[in-house]
Amino acid sequence: MTAKRFKKLLGGFQKSDFSSLHQFLHSAFFGWLVFAVLVLGISLTLSFHVDYLPPNIKVGKVAPKDIKADQNYEIVDERATEINRQEALKSVAPVFDFDEGAEPEIEQQIHEAFQGAREALQNLADSEEIQKILLSTLGLQPTDDQIKALMQDEFSTDTEFALRSSVRQAMSPMIVAGRSELAGTEVSGLTFRYLQKKGEAEDEVHLSDLSSVTTLDEARSRLLDRAKQAPKEKGKAVQPGQLMEIASRLIKPNLSFDAMETELRKARAVNSVRKVIIKVQAGESIVRSGDRYEPHHLVILEGIRKQKTETSFLIKFLGTAVFVSLLLLITYAFSQRYIRKFKPTRKDLYFLGSVLILLLFSVRIATALSSVLRDFFPFDVSVQALYYAIPVAAGAMLTRYILNSEIALVFAIVASSLTGMFLEGDLDLSIYYLISSIAAASAIARVERRSSILKAGVLVGAVNAAVVLAIKLVTVVSITNVLNVPHILTNMGLAFLGGLLASIFMMVAAPVAELVFDYVTDIKLLELGNLNHPLLKEMIVKAPGTYHHSQLVAVLAEAAAAEIGGNPLLARVGSYFHDVGKMRKPSYFIENQQGGENRHDKLSPSMSALIIASHVKDGLDLAKEYKLPKRISDFIPQHQGTKIISFFYNKALEQAQASGTAVDEKDYRYPGPRPQTREAGIILLADGVEAAVRSLPEKTPAKIQAMVQRIINKNFTEAQLDECDMTLKDLHLIAESFVRVLVGIYHQRIEYPDVEEKKATVTPIKEIRSR
């Protein structure tokens, strides 16, 4: 969107907007201020929630009333979920790493130590050098007796083999550093992984029987016990007991606890636990009046309350405001650009905003009362079923009744979208309200009496019931294969009630809209179109010719409006009053002169033109005096547009040529404005066509058609119809309609023979009977 187009959409702000109250109220700034208030009101309505749950709910306390779910809920049972998580944690066995290379590594160290000691002895090393070798290779310092015995044995290969055998036997079970590492393995056992020399995990084994696992202290104690019990062998320098004592100092843990892997597996186990969800259907009974609250009641009720309050109100409000602003702005911009008849005025926008926010506020009240109203039904009714009875369609019905079908369609889309968003984003309800609103706008298209509104409500109710039946068949029956006839009939009945309530709401709201926004509805038009209206009764007395002319114009205009899809009733009533100004000076207009003296013969052309044009101002004065609505009084100046009063203008030109003076064309033009609506354009054409055809000396169909086409072409070329959104196709249909009506009015009559001439030739009936 270009900057120029965006500025055109928003409207520019001017310093002069604040120069006066009237200027401010009609400024772009005030318009956007109203828009901001509308968005604020809608956002507050959609964001605010009502807590219908009783306070101070405790286990064992008596429920004061029946509590049913107002909508579908999925509530997390935190306690049950936590229990499952703890069970999952218990099922995770601690992870250990089993180092198979620990014992071979010690044996290799023993071999290297004995090999080094043997070589040192060959070089006549003393005991101190031998101790250094053992300390560097084995990491231990034997006692003096042990060193003496080993040196006496010359670190023989048999002694080396015996020591390695003692170490191998002592490290055959799994050895952990301490008993604390085995904490938590009593129930779940442990899982150990075989480590390669490079430290990578290979296979893992779950061990439930821990009898093969011992601690380092326990392994050493067993060796020392064996050392004490071992018999001495004669002839050996190094006794088995001494070797076992050395072995007890060489062994080390081969099973180590992997805390990181264990915690990782616990975290995975906890995350894999699904939350325990309690599904509650809309309308489902949670607790009945008089029953005591049980723990599971508290879980459900607190879950409902938490879902309604856990979302930050400010965040929800801001998000809703952004959504509403975008929805309204984009919908308005698109509709204004691409829908030809979508041209609401500023007053219309104020009206639409008022209807929208009142509608949403009514929905808020209805949803708050739904849980209470449900208790009055003798049978179980879901909250969603009660939502079907909310007359959301009344907004589109009122919009179509006051404005037009294009604006009503756009309103229906916006209202159903916001209502669906308000009702927890229920797509089924949004579709239901949209179809219902469109049906309502269609049903109320023509209102000829107040009973038509009730008939429209019945039609909308029937459409609502059909839509609900379709929704239930698609969303319930097709899935569950269960046809709950009473449930479906209840929903359809409430939907039908919603249609009736929409018509009742419209009957109440329409007069208020007429009063507050100065609209003229079809009912008001029917009242104005009564020929007993004081202004019309006065016109038939003071200007009978004008009255007759207005009646013919009304017939033409009504037929033409119906032909092009306009408002025939508005065109007819507007025609009745379009020339009321001629009552002030009726004798100056040809239709009221009745063949008498023409007063214009004694006046100058300029004066005659001034008198003729004054009937517009006089008509507006009379409209104000008789409190005609603006929608009707607008026809008075617009039915002449800015046309020139040609007869007196041409007469003035002739006189000017003779006298050599100049003529100002502006003095011979009507002040305007040009027709702003299609109905006004139709009346302009009908007014000219009726007068022109009446002046024809011979009114044959061909001449009527030629005159009609001539008048329409003349007004078209003079650009009188440029501002009333009328197409060439419309003009063609209007011309056909005018011709059809006028030919019917001025058709040739049969010439009946003179009664006196034929009297002698007619045989009396009684003579015929006597024959």
mmCIF file of N, CA and C in Angstrom, residues 220-314:
data_model
loop_
_atom_site.group_PDB
_atom_site.id
_atom_site.type_symbol
_atom_site.label_atom_id
_atom_site.label_comp_id
_atom_site.label_asym_id
_atom_site.label_seq_id
_atom_site.Cartn_x
_atom_site.Cartn_y
_atom_site.Cartn_z
ATOM 1 N N ARG A 220 38.873 -55.692 50.492
ATOM 2 C CA ARG A 220 40.132 -55.703 51.230
ATOM 3 C C ARG A 220 40.006 -56.496 52.537
ATOM 4 N N SER A 221 38.879 -56.316 53.215
ATOM 5 C CA SER A 221 38.678 -57.059 54.472
ATOM 6 C C SER A 221 38.696 -58.556 54.237
ATOM 7 N N ARG A 222 38.090 -59.001 53.141
ATOM 8 C CA ARG A 222 38.091 -60.433 52.847
ATOM 9 C C ARG A 222 39.509 -60.952 52.588
ATOM 10 N N LEU A 223 40.314 -60.152 51.883
ATOM 11 C CA LEU A 223 41.699 -60.554 51.628
ATOM 12 C C LEU A 223 42.497 -60.643 52.930
ATOM 13 N N LEU A 224 42.294 -59.628 53.785
ATOM 14 C CA LEU A 224 43.035 -59.635 55.056
ATOM 15 C C LEU A 224 42.603 -60.799 55.938
ATOM 16 N N ASP A 225 41.344 -61.114 55.910
ATOM 17 C CA ASP A 225 40.868 -62.263 56.679
ATOM 18 C C ASP A 225 41.495 -63.549 56.160
ATOM 19 N N ARG A 226 41.581 -63.662 54.866
ATOM 20 C CA ARG A 226 42.205 -64.851 54.276
ATOM 21 C C ARG A 226 43.689 -64.896 54.611
ATOM 22 N N ALA A 227 44.275 -63.670 54.668
ATOM 23 C CA ALA A 227 45.710 -63.613 54.980
ATOM 24 C C ALA A 227 45.976 -64.127 56.392
ATOM 25 N N LYS A 228 45.086 -63.770 57.314
ATOM 26 C CA LYS A 228 45.269 -64.218 58.697
ATOM 27 C C LYS A 228 45.070 -65.729 58.838
ATOM 28 N N GLN A 229 44.172 -66.242 58.013
ATOM 29 C CA GLN A 229 43.846 -67.666 58.125
ATOM 30 C C GLN A 229 44.747 -68.552 57.279
ATOM 31 N N ALA A 230 45.528 -67.924 56.413
ATOM 32 C CA ALA A 230 46.365 -68.725 55.516
ATOM 33 C C ALA A 230 47.497 -69.416 56.307
ATOM 34 N N PRO A 231 47.714 -70.727 56.116
ATOM 35 C CA PRO A 231 48.806 -71.451 56.823
ATOM 36 C C PRO A 231 50.170 -71.075 56.246
ATOM 37 N N LYS A 232 51.178 -71.176 57.112
ATOM 38 C CA LYS A 232 52.522 -70.873 56.652
ATOM 39 C C LYS A 232 53.096 -72.083 55.933
ATOM 40 N N GLU A 233 53.836 -71.788 54.868
ATOM 41 C CA GLU A 233 54.432 -72.843 54.069
ATOM 42 C C GLU A 233 55.941 -72.827 54.324
ATOM 43 N N LYS A 234 56.446 -74.019 54.683
ATOM 44 C CA LYS A 234 57.885 -74.141 54.990
ATOM 45 C C LYS A 234 58.721 -74.047 53.712
ATOM 46 N N GLY A 235 59.808 -73.466 53.884
ATOM 47 C CA GLY A 235 60.751 -73.378 52.775
ATOM 48 C C GLY A 235 60.493 -72.213 51.836
ATOM 49 N N LYS A 236 59.437 -71.427 52.080
ATOM 50 C CA LYS A 236 59.158 -70.287 51.230
ATOM 51 C C LYS A 236 59.485 -69.004 51.964
ATOM 52 N N ALA A 237 60.166 -68.110 51.235
ATOM 53 C CA ALA A 237 60.542 -66.839 51.855
ATOM 54 C C ALA A 237 59.324 -65.937 52.013
ATOM 55 N N VAL A 238 58.448 -65.982 50.996
ATOM 56 C CA VAL A 238 57.243 -65.122 51.023
ATOM 57 C C VAL A 238 56.032 -65.992 51.275
ATOM 58 N N GLN A 239 55.387 -65.753 52.392
ATOM 59 C CA GLN A 239 54.223 -66.544 52.771
ATOM 60 C C GLN A 239 52.958 -66.027 52.062
ATOM 61 N N PRO A 240 51.969 -66.919 51.834
ATOM 62 C CA PRO A 240 50.709 -66.520 51.182
ATOM 63 C C PRO A 240 50.021 -65.358 51.888
ATOM 64 N N GLY A 241 50.095 -65.340 53.215
ATOM 65 C CA GLY A 241 49.451 -64.260 53.958
ATOM 66 C C GLY A 241 50.046 -62.916 53.612
ATOM 67 N N GLN A 242 51.377 -62.882 53.421
ATOM 68 C CA GLN A 242 52.009 -61.620 53.065
ATOM 69 C C GLN A 242 51.566 -61.142 51.673
ATOM 70 N N LEU A 243 51.461 -62.104 50.755
ATOM 71 C CA LEU A 243 51.020 -61.735 49.404
ATOM 72 C C LEU A 243 49.593 -61.175 49.416
ATOM 73 N N MET A 244 48.734 -61.775 50.261
ATOM 74 C CA MET A 244 47.345 -61.291 50.333
ATOM 75 C C MET A 244 47.272 -59.893 50.923
ATOM 76 N N GLU A 245 48.179 -59.633 51.889
ATOM 77 C CA GLU A 245 48.205 -58.276 52.451
ATOM 78 C C GLU A 245 48.615 -57.260 51.387
ATOM 79 N N ILE A 246 49.630 -57.635 50.562
ATOM 80 C CA ILE A 246 50.054 -56.742 49.482
ATOM 81 C C ILE A 246 48.919 -56.582 48.456
ATOM 82 N N ALA A 247 48.251 -57.685 48.145
ATOM 83 C CA ALA A 247 47.159 -57.638 47.164
ATOM 84 C C ALA A 247 46.024 -56.726 47.641
ATOM 85 N N SER A 248 45.750 -56.756 48.956
ATOM 86 C CA SER A 248 44.666 -55.915 49.482
ATOM 87 C C SER A 248 44.945 -54.429 49.284
ATOM 88 N N ARG A 249 46.245 -54.122 49.184
ATOM 89 C CA ARG A 249 46.594 -52.723 48.992
ATOM 90 C C ARG A 249 46.637 -52.344 47.504
ATOM 91 N N LEU A 250 46.679 -53.348 46.652
ATOM 92 C CA LEU A 250 46.757 -53.092 45.209
ATOM 93 C C LEU A 250 45.363 -53.006 44.533
ATOM 94 N N ILE A 251 44.377 -53.713 45.060
ATOM 95 C CA ILE A 251 43.066 -53.738 44.380
ATOM 96 C C ILE A 251 42.408 -52.357 44.456
ATOM 97 N N LYS A 252 41.541 -52.084 43.454
ATOM 98 C CA LYS A 252 40.838 -50.796 43.370
ATOM 99 C C LYS A 252 39.453 -51.024 42.757
ATOM 100 N N PRO A 253 38.548 -50.022 42.865
ATOM 101 C CA PRO A 253 37.186 -50.195 42.316
ATOM 102 C C PRO A 253 37.214 -50.373 40.792
ATOM 103 N N ASN A 254 36.387 -51.278 40.319
ATOM 104 C CA ASN A 254 36.208 -51.440 38.865
ATOM 105 C C ASN A 254 34.791 -51.078 38.404
ATOM 106 N N LEU A 255 33.973 -50.581 39.349
ATOM 107 C CA LEU A 255 32.598 -50.166 39.044
ATOM 108 C C LEU A 255 32.391 -48.758 39.611
ATOM 109 N N SER A 256 32.160 -47.777 38.727
ATOM 110 C CA SER A 256 32.032 -46.381 39.169
ATOM 111 C C SER A 256 30.657 -45.829 38.783
ATOM 112 N N PHE A 257 30.093 -45.058 39.671
ATOM 113 C CA PHE A 257 28.759 -44.468 39.472
ATOM 114 C C PHE A 257 28.846 -43.292 38.498
ATOM 115 N N ASP A 258 27.973 -43.299 37.430
ATOM 116 C CA ASP A 258 27.931 -42.223 36.438
ATOM 117 C C ASP A 258 26.738 -41.322 36.781
ATOM 118 N N ALA A 259 27.013 -40.293 37.590
ATOM 119 C CA ALA A 259 25.939 -39.413 38.053
ATOM 120 C C ALA A 259 25.288 -38.656 36.903
ATOM 121 N N MET A 260 26.081 -38.189 35.939
ATOM 122 C CA MET A 260 25.543 -37.406 34.835
ATOM 123 C C MET A 260 24.576 -38.225 33.980
ATOM 124 N N GLU A 261 24.975 -39.439 33.630
ATOM 125 C CA GLU A 261 24.112 -40.295 32.813
ATOM 126 C C GLU A 261 22.849 -40.677 33.575
ATOM 127 N N THR A 262 23.008 -40.907 34.870
ATOM 128 C CA THR A 262 21.832 -41.266 35.672
ATOM 129 C C THR A 262 20.822 -40.132 35.711
ATOM 130 N N GLU A 263 21.301 -38.894 35.921
ATOM 131 C CA GLU A 263 20.394 -37.749 35.952
ATOM 132 C C GLU A 263 19.752 -37.496 34.592
ATOM 133 N N LEU A 264 20.519 -37.732 33.547
ATOM 134 C CA LEU A 264 19.983 -37.557 32.205
ATOM 135 C C LEU A 264 18.838 -38.537 31.951
ATOM 136 N N ARG A 265 19.036 -39.783 32.392
ATOM 137 C CA ARG A 265 17.984 -40.786 32.191
ATOM 138 C C ARG A 265 16.765 -40.494 33.062
ATOM 139 N N LYS A 266 16.998 -39.932 34.222
ATOM 140 C CA LYS A 266 15.861 -39.569 35.079
ATOM 141 C C LYS A 266 15.054 -38.438 34.433
ATOM 142 N N ALA A 267 15.774 -37.475 33.867
ATOM 143 C CA ALA A 267 15.092 -36.358 33.212
ATOM 144 C C ALA A 267 14.268 -36.854 32.026
ATOM 145 N N ARG A 268 14.843 -37.797 31.266
ATOM 146 C CA ARG A 268 14.097 -38.353 30.130
ATOM 147 C C ARG A 268 12.852 -39.088 30.608
ATOM 148 N N ALA A 269 13.016 -39.822 31.694
ATOM 149 C CA ALA A 269 11.877 -40.583 32.211
ATOM 150 C C ALA A 269 10.758 -39.650 32.668
ATOM 151 N N VAL A 270 11.154 -38.553 33.331
ATOM 152 C CA VAL A 270 10.144 -37.594 33.800
ATOM 153 C C VAL A 270 9.455 -36.931 32.608
ATOM 154 N N ASN A 271 10.245 -36.547 31.606
ATOM 155 C CA ASN A 271 9.673 -35.873 30.443
ATOM 156 C C ASN A 271 8.783 -36.796 29.617
ATOM 157 N N SER A 272 9.050 -38.091 29.703
ATOM 158 C CA SER A 272 8.243 -39.037 28.926
ATOM 159 C C SER A 272 6.892 -39.319 29.574
ATOM 160 N N VAL A 273 6.742 -38.890 30.821
ATOM 161 C CA VAL A 273 5.464 -39.114 31.505
ATOM 162 C C VAL A 273 4.432 -38.126 30.976
ATOM 163 N N ARG A 274 3.351 -38.639 30.456
ATOM 164 C CA ARG A 274 2.294 -37.771 29.963
ATOM 165 C C ARG A 274 1.465 -37.231 31.117
ATOM 166 N N LYS A 275 1.054 -35.989 30.931
ATOM 167 C CA LYS A 275 0.221 -35.398 31.965
ATOM 168 C C LYS A 275 -1.112 -36.129 32.044
ATOM 169 N N VAL A 276 -1.582 -36.323 33.251
ATOM 170 C CA VAL A 276 -2.887 -36.954 33.435
ATOM 171 C C VAL A 276 -3.953 -35.898 33.160
ATOM 172 N N ILE A 277 -4.711 -36.097 32.085
ATOM 173 C CA ILE A 277 -5.707 -35.126 31.640
ATOM 174 C C ILE A 277 -7.110 -35.614 32.015
ATOM 175 N N ILE A 278 -7.850 -34.741 32.652
ATOM 176 C CA ILE A 278 -9.260 -35.012 32.936
ATOM 177 C C ILE A 278 -10.074 -34.217 31.927
ATOM 178 N N LYS A 279 -10.776 -34.924 31.054
ATOM 179 C CA LYS A 279 -11.590 -34.254 30.039
ATOM 180 C C LYS A 279 -13.001 -34.040 30.572
ATOM 181 N N VAL A 280 -13.420 -32.791 30.515
ATOM 182 C CA VAL A 280 -14.752 -32.432 30.988
ATOM 183 C C VAL A 280 -15.519 -31.837 29.810
ATOM 184 N N GLN A 281 -16.659 -32.403 29.483
ATOM 185 C CA GLN A 281 -17.477 -31.933 28.375
ATOM 186 C C GLN A 281 -18.372 -30.773 28.826
ATOM 187 N N ALA A 282 -18.655 -29.885 27.880
ATOM 188 C CA ALA A 282 -19.570 -28.778 28.165
ATOM 189 C C ALA A 282 -20.922 -29.318 28.617
ATOM 190 N N GLY A 283 -21.382 -28.812 29.734
ATOM 191 C CA GLY A 283 -22.660 -29.261 30.284
ATOM 192 C C GLY A 283 -22.543 -30.440 31.230
ATOM 193 N N GLU A 284 -21.356 -31.026 31.347
ATOM 194 C CA GLU A 284 -21.170 -32.177 32.231
ATOM 195 C C GLU A 284 -21.288 -31.749 33.700
ATOM 196 N N SER A 285 -21.999 -32.546 34.473
ATOM 197 C CA SER A 285 -22.172 -32.244 35.893
ATOM 198 C C SER A 285 -20.888 -32.585 36.653
ATOM 199 N N ILE A 286 -20.381 -31.599 37.375
ATOM 200 C CA ILE A 286 -19.155 -31.805 38.154
ATOM 201 C C ILE A 286 -19.510 -32.209 39.578
ATOM 202 N N VAL A 287 -20.411 -31.493 40.191
ATOM 203 C CA VAL A 287 -20.884 -31.836 41.538
ATOM 204 C C VAL A 287 -22.316 -31.337 41.662
ATOM 205 N N ARG A 288 -23.128 -32.090 42.355
ATOM 206 C CA ARG A 288 -24.535 -31.723 42.512
ATOM 207 C C ARG A 288 -24.757 -31.007 43.838
ATOM 208 N N SER A 289 -25.793 -30.217 43.862
ATOM 209 C CA SER A 289 -26.130 -29.470 45.075
ATOM 210 C C SER A 289 -26.391 -30.444 46.229
ATOM 211 N N GLY A 290 -25.760 -30.169 47.362
ATOM 212 C CA GLY A 290 -25.931 -31.014 48.538
ATOM 213 C C GLY A 290 -24.872 -32.079 48.695
ATOM 214 N N ASP A 291 -24.147 -32.385 47.632
ATOM 215 C CA ASP A 291 -23.062 -33.363 47.738
ATOM 216 C C ASP A 291 -21.843 -32.701 48.375
ATOM 217 N N ARG A 292 -21.028 -33.543 49.023
ATOM 218 C CA ARG A 292 -19.797 -33.032 49.624
ATOM 219 C C ARG A 292 -18.674 -33.063 48.581
ATOM 220 N N TYR A 293 -17.841 -32.049 48.669
ATOM 221 C CA TYR A 293 -16.715 -31.979 47.742
ATOM 222 C C TYR A 293 -15.729 -33.104 48.043
ATOM 223 N N GLU A 294 -15.372 -33.842 47.016
ATOM 224 C CA GLU A 294 -14.334 -34.861 47.096
ATOM 225 C C GLU A 294 -13.046 -34.301 46.502
ATOM 226 N N PRO A 295 -11.924 -34.980 46.768
ATOM 227 C CA PRO A 295 -10.652 -34.482 46.209
ATOM 228 C C PRO A 295 -10.681 -34.298 44.692
ATOM 229 N N HIS A 296 -11.346 -35.244 43.979
ATOM 230 C CA HIS A 296 -11.363 -35.111 42.513
ATOM 231 C C HIS A 296 -12.226 -33.919 42.079
ATOM 232 N N HIS A 297 -13.202 -33.543 42.891
ATOM 233 C CA HIS A 297 -13.979 -32.333 42.578
ATOM 234 C C HIS A 297 -13.074 -31.110 42.620
ATOM 235 N N LEU A 298 -12.237 -31.048 43.664
ATOM 236 C CA LEU A 298 -11.341 -29.900 43.802
ATOM 237 C C LEU A 298 -10.357 -29.825 42.643
ATOM 238 N N VAL A 299 -9.881 -30.987 42.193
ATOM 239 C CA VAL A 299 -8.947 -30.996 41.069
ATOM 240 C C VAL A 299 -9.598 -30.357 39.833
ATOM 241 N N ILE A 300 -10.835 -30.756 39.546
ATOM 242 C CA ILE A 300 -11.538 -30.247 38.361
ATOM 243 C C ILE A 300 -11.862 -28.765 38.517
ATOM 244 N N LEU A 301 -12.414 -28.394 39.667
ATOM 245 C CA LEU A 301 -12.843 -27.008 39.861
ATOM 246 C C LEU A 301 -11.663 -26.043 39.877
ATOM 247 N N GLU A 302 -10.603 -26.443 40.556
ATOM 248 C CA GLU A 302 -9.423 -25.583 40.580
ATOM 249 C C GLU A 302 -8.774 -25.516 39.204
ATOM 250 N N GLY A 303 -8.862 -26.618 38.458
ATOM 251 C CA GLY A 303 -8.332 -26.617 37.100
ATOM 252 C C GLY A 303 -9.087 -25.657 36.202
ATOM 253 N N ILE A 304 -10.415 -25.637 36.348
ATOM 254 C CA ILE A 304 -11.225 -24.706 35.568
ATOM 255 C C ILE A 304 -10.875 -23.269 35.923
ATOM 256 N N ARG A 305 -10.786 -23.009 37.217
ATOM 257 C CA ARG A 305 -10.470 -21.644 37.666
ATOM 258 C C ARG A 305 -9.075 -21.233 37.185
ATOM 259 N N LYS A 306 -8.153 -22.164 37.214
ATOM 260 C CA LYS A 306 -6.785 -21.851 36.793
ATOM 261 C C LYS A 306 -6.730 -21.514 35.310
ATOM 262 N N GLN A 307 -7.457 -22.282 34.497
ATOM 263 C CA GLN A 307 -7.468 -22.024 33.058
ATOM 264 C C GLN A 307 -8.051 -20.655 32.747
ATOM 265 N N LYS A 308 -9.018 -20.220 33.538
ATOM 266 C CA LYS A 308 -9.658 -18.940 33.283
ATOM 267 C C LYS A 308 -8.836 -17.756 33.777
ATOM 268 N N THR A 309 -7.904 -18.004 34.688
ATOM 269 C CA THR A 309 -7.179 -16.879 35.295
ATOM 270 C C THR A 309 -5.683 -16.906 35.049
ATOM 271 N N GLU A 310 -5.132 -18.053 34.585
ATOM 272 C CA GLU A 310 -3.678 -18.144 34.501
ATOM 273 C C GLU A 310 -3.104 -17.235 33.406
ATOM 274 N N THR A 311 -3.901 -16.986 32.355
ATOM 275 C CA THR A 311 -3.430 -16.084 31.300
ATOM 276 C C THR A 311 -3.417 -14.651 31.814
ATOM 277 N N SER A 312 -2.318 -13.991 31.591
ATOM 278 C CA SER A 312 -2.207 -12.595 32.015
ATOM 279 C C SER A 312 -3.269 -11.756 31.314
ATOM 280 N N PHE A 313 -4.064 -11.043 32.108
ATOM 281 C CA PHE A 313 -5.132 -10.217 31.527
ATOM 282 C C PHE A 313 -4.551 -9.162 30.591
ATOM 283 N N LEU A 314 -3.430 -8.555 30.995
ATOM 284 C CA LEU A 314 -2.841 -7.499 30.185
ATOM 285 C C LEU A 314 -2.372 -8.042 28.842
#
